Coordinates of C-alpha atoms and ligand atoms in Angstrom, one line a residue:
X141 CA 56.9 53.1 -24.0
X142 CA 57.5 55.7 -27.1
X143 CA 56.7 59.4 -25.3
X144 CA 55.3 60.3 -28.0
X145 CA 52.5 57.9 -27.7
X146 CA 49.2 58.2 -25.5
X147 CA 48.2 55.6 -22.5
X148 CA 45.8 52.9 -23.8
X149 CA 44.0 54.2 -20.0
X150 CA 43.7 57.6 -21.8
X151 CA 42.4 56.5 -24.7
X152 CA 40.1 54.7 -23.1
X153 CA 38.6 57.2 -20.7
X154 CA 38.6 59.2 -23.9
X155 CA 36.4 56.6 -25.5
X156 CA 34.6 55.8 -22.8
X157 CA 32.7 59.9 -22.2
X158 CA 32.5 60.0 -26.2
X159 CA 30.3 56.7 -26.2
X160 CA 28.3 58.1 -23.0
X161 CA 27.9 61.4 -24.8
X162 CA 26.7 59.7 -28.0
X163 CA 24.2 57.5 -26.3
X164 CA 22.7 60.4 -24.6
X165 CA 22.3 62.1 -27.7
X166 CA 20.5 58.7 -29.1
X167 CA 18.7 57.7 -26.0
X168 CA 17.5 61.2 -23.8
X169 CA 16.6 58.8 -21.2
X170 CA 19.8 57.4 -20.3
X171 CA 21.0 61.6 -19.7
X172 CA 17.7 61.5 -17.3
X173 CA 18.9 58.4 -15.4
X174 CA 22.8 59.7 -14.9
X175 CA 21.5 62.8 -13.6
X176 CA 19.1 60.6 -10.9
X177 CA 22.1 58.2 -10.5
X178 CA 24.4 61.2 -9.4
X179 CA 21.6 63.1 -7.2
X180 CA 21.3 59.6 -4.9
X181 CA 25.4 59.1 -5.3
X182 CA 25.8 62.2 -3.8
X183 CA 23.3 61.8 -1.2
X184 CA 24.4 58.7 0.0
X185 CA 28.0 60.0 0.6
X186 CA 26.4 63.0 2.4
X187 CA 24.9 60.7 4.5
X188 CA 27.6 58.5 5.1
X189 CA 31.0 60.4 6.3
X190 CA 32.5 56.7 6.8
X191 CA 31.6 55.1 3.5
X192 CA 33.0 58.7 1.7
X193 CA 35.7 57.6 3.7
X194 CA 36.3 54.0 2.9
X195 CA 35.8 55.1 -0.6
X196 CA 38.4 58.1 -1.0
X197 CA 41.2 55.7 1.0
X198 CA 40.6 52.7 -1.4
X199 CA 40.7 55.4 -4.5
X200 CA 37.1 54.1 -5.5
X201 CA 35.8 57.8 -5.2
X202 CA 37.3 59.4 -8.1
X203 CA 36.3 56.7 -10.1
X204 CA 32.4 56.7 -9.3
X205 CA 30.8 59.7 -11.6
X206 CA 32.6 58.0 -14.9
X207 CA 31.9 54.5 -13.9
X208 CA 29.9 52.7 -16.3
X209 CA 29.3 49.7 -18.6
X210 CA 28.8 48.9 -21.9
X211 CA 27.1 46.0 -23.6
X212 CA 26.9 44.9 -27.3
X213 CA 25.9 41.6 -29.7
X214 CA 28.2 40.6 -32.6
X215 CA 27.1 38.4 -35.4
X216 CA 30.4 36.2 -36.3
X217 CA 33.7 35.1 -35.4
X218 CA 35.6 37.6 -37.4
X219 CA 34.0 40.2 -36.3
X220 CA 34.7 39.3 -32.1
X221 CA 37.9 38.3 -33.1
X222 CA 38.6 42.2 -34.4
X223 CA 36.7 44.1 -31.9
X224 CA 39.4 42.1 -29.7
X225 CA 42.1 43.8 -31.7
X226 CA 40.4 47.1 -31.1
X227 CA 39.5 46.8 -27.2
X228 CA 43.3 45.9 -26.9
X229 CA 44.0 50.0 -28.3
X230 CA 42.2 50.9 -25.2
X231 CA 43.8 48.4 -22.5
X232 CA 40.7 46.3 -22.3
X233 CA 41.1 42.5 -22.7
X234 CA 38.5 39.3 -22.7
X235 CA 37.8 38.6 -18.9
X236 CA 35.2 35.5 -18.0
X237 CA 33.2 33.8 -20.2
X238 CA 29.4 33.8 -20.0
X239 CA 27.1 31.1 -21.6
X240 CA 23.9 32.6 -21.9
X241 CA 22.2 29.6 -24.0
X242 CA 21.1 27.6 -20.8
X243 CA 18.5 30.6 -20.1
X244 CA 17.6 30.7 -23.6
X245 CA 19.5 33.2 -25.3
X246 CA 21.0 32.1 -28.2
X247 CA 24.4 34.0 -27.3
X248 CA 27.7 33.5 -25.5
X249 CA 29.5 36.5 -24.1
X250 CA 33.0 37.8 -22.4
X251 CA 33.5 41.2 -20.8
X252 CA 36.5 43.2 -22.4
X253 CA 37.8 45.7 -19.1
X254 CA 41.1 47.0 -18.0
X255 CA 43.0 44.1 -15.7
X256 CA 45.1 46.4 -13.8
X257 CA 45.1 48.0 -10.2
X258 CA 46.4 51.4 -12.1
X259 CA 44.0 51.1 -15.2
X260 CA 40.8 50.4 -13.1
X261 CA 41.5 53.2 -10.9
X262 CA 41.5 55.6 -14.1
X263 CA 38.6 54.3 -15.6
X264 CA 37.5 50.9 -15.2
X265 CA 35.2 51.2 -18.2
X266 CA 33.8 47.3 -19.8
X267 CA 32.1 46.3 -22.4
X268 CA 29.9 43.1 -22.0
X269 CA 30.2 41.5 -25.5
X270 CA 28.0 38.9 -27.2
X271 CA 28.8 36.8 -29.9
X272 CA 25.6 35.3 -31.5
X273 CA 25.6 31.4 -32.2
X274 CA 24.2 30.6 -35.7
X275 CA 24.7 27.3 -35.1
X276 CA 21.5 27.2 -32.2
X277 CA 19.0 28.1 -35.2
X278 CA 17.2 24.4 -35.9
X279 CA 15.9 25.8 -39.2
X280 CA 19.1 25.2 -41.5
X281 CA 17.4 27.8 -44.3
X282 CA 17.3 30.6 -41.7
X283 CA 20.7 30.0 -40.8
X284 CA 22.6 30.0 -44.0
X285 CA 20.3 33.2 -44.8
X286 CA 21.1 34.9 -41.1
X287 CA 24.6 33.5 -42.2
X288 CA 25.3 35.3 -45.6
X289 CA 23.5 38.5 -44.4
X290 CA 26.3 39.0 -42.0
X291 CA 29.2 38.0 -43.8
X292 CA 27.8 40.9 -46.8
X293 CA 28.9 43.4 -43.6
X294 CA 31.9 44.9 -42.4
X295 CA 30.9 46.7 -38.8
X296 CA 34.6 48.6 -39.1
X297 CA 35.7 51.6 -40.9
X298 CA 38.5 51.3 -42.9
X299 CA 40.4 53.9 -40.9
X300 CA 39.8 52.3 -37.7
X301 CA 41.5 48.7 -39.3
X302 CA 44.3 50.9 -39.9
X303 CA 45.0 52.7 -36.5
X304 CA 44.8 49.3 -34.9
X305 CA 46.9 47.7 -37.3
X306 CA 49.2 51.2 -36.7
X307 CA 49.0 50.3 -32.6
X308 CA 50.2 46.7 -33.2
X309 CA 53.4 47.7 -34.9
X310 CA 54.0 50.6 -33.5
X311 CA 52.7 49.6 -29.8
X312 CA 50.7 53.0 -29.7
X313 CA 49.0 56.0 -31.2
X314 CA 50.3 59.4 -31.1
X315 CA 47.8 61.6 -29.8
X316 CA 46.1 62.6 -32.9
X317 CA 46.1 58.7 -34.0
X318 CA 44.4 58.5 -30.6
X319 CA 41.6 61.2 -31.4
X320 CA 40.8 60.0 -34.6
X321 CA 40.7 56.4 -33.4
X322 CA 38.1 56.9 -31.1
X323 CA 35.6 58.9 -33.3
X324 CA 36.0 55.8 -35.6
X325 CA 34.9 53.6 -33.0
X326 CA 32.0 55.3 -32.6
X327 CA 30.7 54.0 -36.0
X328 CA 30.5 50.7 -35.2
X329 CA 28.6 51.3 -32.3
X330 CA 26.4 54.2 -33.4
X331 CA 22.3 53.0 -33.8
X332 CA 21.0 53.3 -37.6
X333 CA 17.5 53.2 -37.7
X334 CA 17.6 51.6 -41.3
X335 CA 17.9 47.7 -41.5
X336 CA 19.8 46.0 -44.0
X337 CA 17.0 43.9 -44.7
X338 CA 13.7 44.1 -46.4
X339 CA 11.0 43.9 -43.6
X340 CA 9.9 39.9 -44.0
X341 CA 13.4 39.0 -43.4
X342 CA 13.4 40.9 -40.5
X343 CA 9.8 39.4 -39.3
X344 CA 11.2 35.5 -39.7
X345 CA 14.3 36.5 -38.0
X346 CA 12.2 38.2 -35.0
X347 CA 10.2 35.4 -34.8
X348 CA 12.9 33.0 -34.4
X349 CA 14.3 35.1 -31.7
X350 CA 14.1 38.8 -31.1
X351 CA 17.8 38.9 -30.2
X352 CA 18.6 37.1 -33.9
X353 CA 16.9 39.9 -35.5
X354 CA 18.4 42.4 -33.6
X355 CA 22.2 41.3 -34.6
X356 CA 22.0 40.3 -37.7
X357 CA 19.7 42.9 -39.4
X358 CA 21.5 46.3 -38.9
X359 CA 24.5 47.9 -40.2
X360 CA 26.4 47.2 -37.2
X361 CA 26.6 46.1 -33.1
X362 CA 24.6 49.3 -31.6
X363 CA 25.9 49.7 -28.4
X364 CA 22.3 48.7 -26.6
X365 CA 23.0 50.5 -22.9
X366 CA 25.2 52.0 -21.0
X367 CA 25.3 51.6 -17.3
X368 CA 26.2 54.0 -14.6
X369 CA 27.8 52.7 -10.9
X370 CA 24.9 53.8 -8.2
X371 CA 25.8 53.7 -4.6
X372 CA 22.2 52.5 -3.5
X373 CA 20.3 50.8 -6.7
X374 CA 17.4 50.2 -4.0
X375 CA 17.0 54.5 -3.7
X376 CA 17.0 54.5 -7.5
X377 CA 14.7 51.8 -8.8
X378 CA 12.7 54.1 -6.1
X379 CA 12.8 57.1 -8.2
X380 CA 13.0 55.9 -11.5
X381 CA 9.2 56.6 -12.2
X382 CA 10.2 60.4 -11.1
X383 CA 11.6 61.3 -14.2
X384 CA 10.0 59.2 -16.4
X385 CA 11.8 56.2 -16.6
X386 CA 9.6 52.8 -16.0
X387 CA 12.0 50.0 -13.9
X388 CA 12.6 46.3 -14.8
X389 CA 10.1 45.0 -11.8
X390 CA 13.1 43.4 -9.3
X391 CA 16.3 43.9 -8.6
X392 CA 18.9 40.9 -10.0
X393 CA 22.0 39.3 -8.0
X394 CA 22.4 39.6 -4.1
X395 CA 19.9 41.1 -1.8
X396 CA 21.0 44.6 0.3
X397 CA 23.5 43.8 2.5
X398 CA 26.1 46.0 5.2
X399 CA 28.9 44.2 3.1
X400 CA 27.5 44.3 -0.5
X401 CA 28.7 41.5 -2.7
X402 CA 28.9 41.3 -6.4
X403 CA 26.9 43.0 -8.5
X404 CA 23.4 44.5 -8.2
X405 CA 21.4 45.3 -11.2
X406 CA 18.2 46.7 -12.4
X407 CA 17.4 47.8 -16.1
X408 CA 14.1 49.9 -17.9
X409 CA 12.5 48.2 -20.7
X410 CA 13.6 48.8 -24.1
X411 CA 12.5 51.8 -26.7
X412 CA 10.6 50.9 -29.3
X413 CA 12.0 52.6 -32.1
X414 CA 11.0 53.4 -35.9
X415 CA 13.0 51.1 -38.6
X416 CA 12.9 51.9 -42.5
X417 CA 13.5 48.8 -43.9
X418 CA 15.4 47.6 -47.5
X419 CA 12.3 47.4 -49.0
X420 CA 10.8 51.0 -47.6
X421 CA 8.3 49.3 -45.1
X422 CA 8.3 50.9 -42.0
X423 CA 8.4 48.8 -38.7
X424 CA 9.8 48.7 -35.4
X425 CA 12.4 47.2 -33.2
X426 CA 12.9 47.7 -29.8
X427 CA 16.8 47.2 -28.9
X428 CA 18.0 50.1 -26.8
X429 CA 17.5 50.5 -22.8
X430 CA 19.1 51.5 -19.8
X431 CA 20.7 49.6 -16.5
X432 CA 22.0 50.7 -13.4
X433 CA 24.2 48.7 -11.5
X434 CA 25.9 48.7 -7.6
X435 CA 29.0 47.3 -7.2
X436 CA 30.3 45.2 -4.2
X437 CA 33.1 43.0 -2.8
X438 CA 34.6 40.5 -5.5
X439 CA 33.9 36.4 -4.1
X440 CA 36.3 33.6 -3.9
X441 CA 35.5 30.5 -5.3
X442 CA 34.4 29.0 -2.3
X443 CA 32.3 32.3 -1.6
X444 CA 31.2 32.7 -5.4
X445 CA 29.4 28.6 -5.0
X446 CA 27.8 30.3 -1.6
X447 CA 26.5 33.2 -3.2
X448 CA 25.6 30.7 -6.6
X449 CA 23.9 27.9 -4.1
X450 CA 22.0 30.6 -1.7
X451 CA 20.4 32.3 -4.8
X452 CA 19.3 29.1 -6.4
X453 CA 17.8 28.3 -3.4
X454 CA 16.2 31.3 -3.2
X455 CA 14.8 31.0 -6.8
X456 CA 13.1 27.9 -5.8
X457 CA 11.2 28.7 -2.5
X458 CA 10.6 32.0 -4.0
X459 CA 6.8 33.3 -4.0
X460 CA 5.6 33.6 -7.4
X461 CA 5.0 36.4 -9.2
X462 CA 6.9 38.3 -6.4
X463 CA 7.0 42.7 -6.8
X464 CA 10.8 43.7 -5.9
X465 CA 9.8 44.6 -2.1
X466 CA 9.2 40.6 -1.8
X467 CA 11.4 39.4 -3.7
X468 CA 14.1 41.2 -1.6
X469 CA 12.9 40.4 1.3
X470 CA 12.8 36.8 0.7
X471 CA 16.5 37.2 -0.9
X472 CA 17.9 39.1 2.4
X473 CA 16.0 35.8 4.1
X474 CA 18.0 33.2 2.4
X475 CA 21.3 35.4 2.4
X476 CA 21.2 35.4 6.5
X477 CA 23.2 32.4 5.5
X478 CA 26.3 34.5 4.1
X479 CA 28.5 36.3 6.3
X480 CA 27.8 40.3 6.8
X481 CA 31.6 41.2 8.3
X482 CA 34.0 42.3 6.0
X483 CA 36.3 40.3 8.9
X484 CA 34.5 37.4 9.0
X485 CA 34.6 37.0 4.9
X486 CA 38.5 37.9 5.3
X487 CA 38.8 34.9 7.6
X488 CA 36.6 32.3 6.3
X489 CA 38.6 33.0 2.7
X490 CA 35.1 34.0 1.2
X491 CA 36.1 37.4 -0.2
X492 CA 38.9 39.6 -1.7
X493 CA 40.7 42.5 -0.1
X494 CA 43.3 45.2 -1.1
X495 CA 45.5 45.5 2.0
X496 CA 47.6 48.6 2.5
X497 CA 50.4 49.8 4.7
X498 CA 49.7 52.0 7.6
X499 CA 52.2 54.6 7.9
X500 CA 53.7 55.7 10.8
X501 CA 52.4 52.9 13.4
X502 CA 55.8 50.7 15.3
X503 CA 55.2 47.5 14.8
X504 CA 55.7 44.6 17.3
X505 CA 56.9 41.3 16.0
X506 CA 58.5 39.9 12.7
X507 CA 56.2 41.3 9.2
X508 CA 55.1 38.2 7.3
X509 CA 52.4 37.2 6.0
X510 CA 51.3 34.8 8.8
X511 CA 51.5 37.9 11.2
X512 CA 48.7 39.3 8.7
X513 CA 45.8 39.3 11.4
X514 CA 48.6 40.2 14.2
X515 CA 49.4 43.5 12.1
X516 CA 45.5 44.7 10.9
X517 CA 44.8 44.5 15.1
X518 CA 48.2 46.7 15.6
X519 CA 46.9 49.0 13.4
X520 CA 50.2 48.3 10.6
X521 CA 47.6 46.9 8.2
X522 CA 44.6 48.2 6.7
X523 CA 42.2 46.6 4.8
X524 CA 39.7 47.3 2.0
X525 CA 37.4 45.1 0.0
X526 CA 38.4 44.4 -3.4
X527 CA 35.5 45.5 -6.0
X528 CA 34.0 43.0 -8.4
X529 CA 34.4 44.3 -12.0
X530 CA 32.8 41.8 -13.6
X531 CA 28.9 40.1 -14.4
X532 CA 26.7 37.7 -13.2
X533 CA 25.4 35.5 -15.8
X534 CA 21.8 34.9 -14.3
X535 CA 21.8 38.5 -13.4
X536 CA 22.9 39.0 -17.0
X537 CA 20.1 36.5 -18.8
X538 CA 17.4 38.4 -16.6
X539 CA 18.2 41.9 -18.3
X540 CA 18.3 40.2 -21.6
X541 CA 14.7 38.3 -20.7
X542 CA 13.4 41.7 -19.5
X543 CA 14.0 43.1 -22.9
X544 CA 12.8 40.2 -24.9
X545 CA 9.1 40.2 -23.6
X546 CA 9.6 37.2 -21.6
X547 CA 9.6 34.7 -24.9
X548 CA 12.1 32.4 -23.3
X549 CA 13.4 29.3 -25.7
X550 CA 13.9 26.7 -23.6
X551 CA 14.7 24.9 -26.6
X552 CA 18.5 26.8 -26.4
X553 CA 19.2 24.9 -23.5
X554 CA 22.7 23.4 -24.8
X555 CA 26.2 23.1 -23.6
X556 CA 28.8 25.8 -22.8
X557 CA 30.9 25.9 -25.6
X558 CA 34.2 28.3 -24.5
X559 CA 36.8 26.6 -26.4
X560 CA 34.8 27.6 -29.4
X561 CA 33.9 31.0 -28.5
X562 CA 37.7 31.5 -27.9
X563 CA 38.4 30.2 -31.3
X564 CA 36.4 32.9 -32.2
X565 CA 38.1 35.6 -30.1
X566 CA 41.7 34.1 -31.4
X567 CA 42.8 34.0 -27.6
X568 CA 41.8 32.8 -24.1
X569 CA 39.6 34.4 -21.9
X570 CA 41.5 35.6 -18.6
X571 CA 40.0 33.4 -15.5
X572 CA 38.6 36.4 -13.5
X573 CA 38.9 35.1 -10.0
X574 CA 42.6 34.0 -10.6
X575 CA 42.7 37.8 -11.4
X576 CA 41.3 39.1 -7.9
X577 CA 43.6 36.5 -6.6
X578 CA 46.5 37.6 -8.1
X579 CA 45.9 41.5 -7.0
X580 CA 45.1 40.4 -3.6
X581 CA 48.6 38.8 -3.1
X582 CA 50.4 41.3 -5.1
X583 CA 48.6 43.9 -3.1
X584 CA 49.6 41.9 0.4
X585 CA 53.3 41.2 -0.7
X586 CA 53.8 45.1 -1.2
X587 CA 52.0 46.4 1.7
X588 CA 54.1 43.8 3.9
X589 CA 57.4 45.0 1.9
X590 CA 56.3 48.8 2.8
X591 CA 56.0 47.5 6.7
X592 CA 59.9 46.1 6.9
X593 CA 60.8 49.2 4.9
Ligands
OOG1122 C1 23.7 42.2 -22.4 C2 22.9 41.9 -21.1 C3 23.9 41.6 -19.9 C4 24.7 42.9 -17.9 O1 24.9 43.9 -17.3 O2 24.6 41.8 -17.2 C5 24.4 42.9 -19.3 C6 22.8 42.5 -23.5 O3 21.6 42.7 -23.4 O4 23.4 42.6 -24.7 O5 24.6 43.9 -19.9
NI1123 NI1 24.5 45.5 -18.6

């Protein structure tokens, strides 16, 4: 690479604390809920001299206090297809595909994150993107209107279209390119609390959906949280109420566990916020929120269909109705059924590791990969779980449904349709378990090339 050019991880992490310091200027709440988030982070590690440990010898540690997570809603394919173009500037790239119709919202989503060991490590910062689809509207009118309303916008500056275009021939930005670029992105995320519609429009696009109104009426795709990395979401949704801030009522994804896995999340309810419409009414739209999230050990397949058959199993013997302290406990019941070792998910093939080379330690017998469990018992080999860096999609329509007021459309209930969103996006998506898969190995070959030295 050109010296003269910065890291895409730089500008990333540059991007990332400029979006968290804008959304705590919009949102005072969110500033409230990284200051709780960091009191219990710190806590826990005080507490636990092993897991600060674990952490610090895996290179998670440095990475927890800018940890977080984005999530916005695009209207049309040109616009997904360009925000692509501009998450590429920052290293970040279209990982999974979510279908979020089947638990009726009328959106289909990727996450755009770093892919690699060194990039995650810096900052893994990702962005869960939504693209809206028109096409589920029944009433034709209200599409073609939803329709022309967004093709009349342009959600980039014109100097951002420029640096990227600048990036792609160049294959960088110098570092001023880089500065400038990222105050640009801020504008297409930034919250205007003027619609581009006269208030009736807004109303028969609400009422349609609330999440319709919300992308299709404003200027641009307001970022609509941000999401800080907690090491004990349980201790938090706790102490939410102590400064202020009212919880979603349960938890989503796994219950607590020794060996968490996945992702747990838990959100508070949306602002309602004052909107000056096109034709000066005043209303209100309530958009913007906040989520906190815990992060375990990435799943196989075969332990990603555990994880997916235990919770649906779980949903349907659950009590009704159920406050979080329930609902856990009837979670941790069903999840007896899914291993708690980090060595008994390395042997039944249900989890991902990192494995490193022990320095130092004589090893007895050949180094290959069939001596793996031979060398981890020598002491040669050291093992760490791998970190999930991606979403859950019923963990995922949950937060949306918290913030909609619980007006679920059955009526969205179609098929996934990821050939056409990546039509939209102008590339694949990248298979994220083939990704943990890859690392794993990569991360095994190099560890057992260290060994043989
Ligand atoms: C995204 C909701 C999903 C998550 O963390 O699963 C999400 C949205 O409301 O736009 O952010
Ligand atoms: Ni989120």
């Amino acid at each position: 690479m050109n010296r003269a050019f910065v890291s895409s991880d730089k500008i990333r992490d540059q991007f990332a604390s400029a979006m968290s310091a804008m959304y705590q200027q919009e949102v005072p709440q969110y500033g409230s809920l990284l200051s709780l988030v960091e009191a219990v982070n710190q806590e826990v590690l005080a507490a636990n001299p092993g897991l600060n440990n674990e952490l610090q010898h895996s290179d998670e540690l440095a990475r927890i206090n800018v940890e977080r997570h984005g999530a916005i809603r695009v209207g049309s394919p040109d616009e997904l297809a360009m925000l692509r173009r501009m998450f590429a500037v920052m290293g970040m790239e279209p990982v999974g595909y979510y279908d979020l119709s089947t638990a009726g919202v009328p959106v289909h989503s990727t996450a755009f994150r770093p892919v690699a060991d060194s990039a995650l490590k810096r900052n893994p910062f990702r962005v869960f993107t939504s693209l809206l689809r028109l096409e589920l509207i029944e009433k034709v009118e209200l599409r073609e209107q939803a329709s022309e309303i967004l093709s009349a916008r342009d959600i980039f500056t014109a100097n951002v279209k420029t640096l990227i275009e600048r990036f792609e021939q160049q294959g960088g930005l110098s570092a001023d390119d880089a500065l400038q670029f990222v105050q640009e992105t801020l504008e297409t995320f930034r919250w205007h609390d003027n619609a581009t519609v006269d208030l009736a429009t807004y109303e028969r696009l609400h009422d349609e959906h609330r999440l319709i109104a919300d992308v299709v009426c404003f200027r641009g795709p307001h970022i609509n949280h941000l999401t800080p990395r907690t090491l004990d979401i349980d201790e938090v949704q706790r102490r939410m109420p102590s400064v202020g801030i009212d919880p979603k009522a349960t938890i989503e994804g796994p219950p607590r566990r020794e060996c968490p896995i996945l992702l747990r999340q838990t959100s508070f309810k949306a602002l309602e916020e004052r909107i000056a419409f096109a034709d000066d009414a005043e209303g209100k739209h309530t958009a913007r929120f906040g989520e906190i999230e815990q992060r375990g050990i990435a799943l196989t397949h075969k332990g990603r269909e555990l994880y997916d058959r235990l919770l649906a199993a779980a949903r349907e013997s659950a009590p009704k109705g159920a406050a979080n302290d329930a609902h856990q406990a009837h979670l941790s019941e069903v999840f007896q059924a899914f291993p708690d070792e980090y060595e008994t998910l390395r042997h039944q093939g249900l989890a991902f590791f990192n494995y490193h080379a022990v320095q130092g330690v004589s090893v007895q017998g050949p180094v290959s990969i069939e001596q793996v469990d031979s060398l981890i018992a020598q002491g040669a080999l050291r093992v760490t779980p791998m970190i999930y860096e991606d979403f859950l999609p019923v963990s995922a329509a949950g937060i949306f449904q918290s913030n909609l007021g619980g007006d679920s459309h059955d009526h969205y209930a179609s098929s996934a349709s990821q050939q056409q969103f990546e039509q939209a996006l102008g590339v694949t998506v990248i298979d994220e378990i083939e990704l943990y898969a890859q690392r794993q190995q990569a991360s095994l070959q190099q560890a057992l090339a260290q060994l043989a030295g």
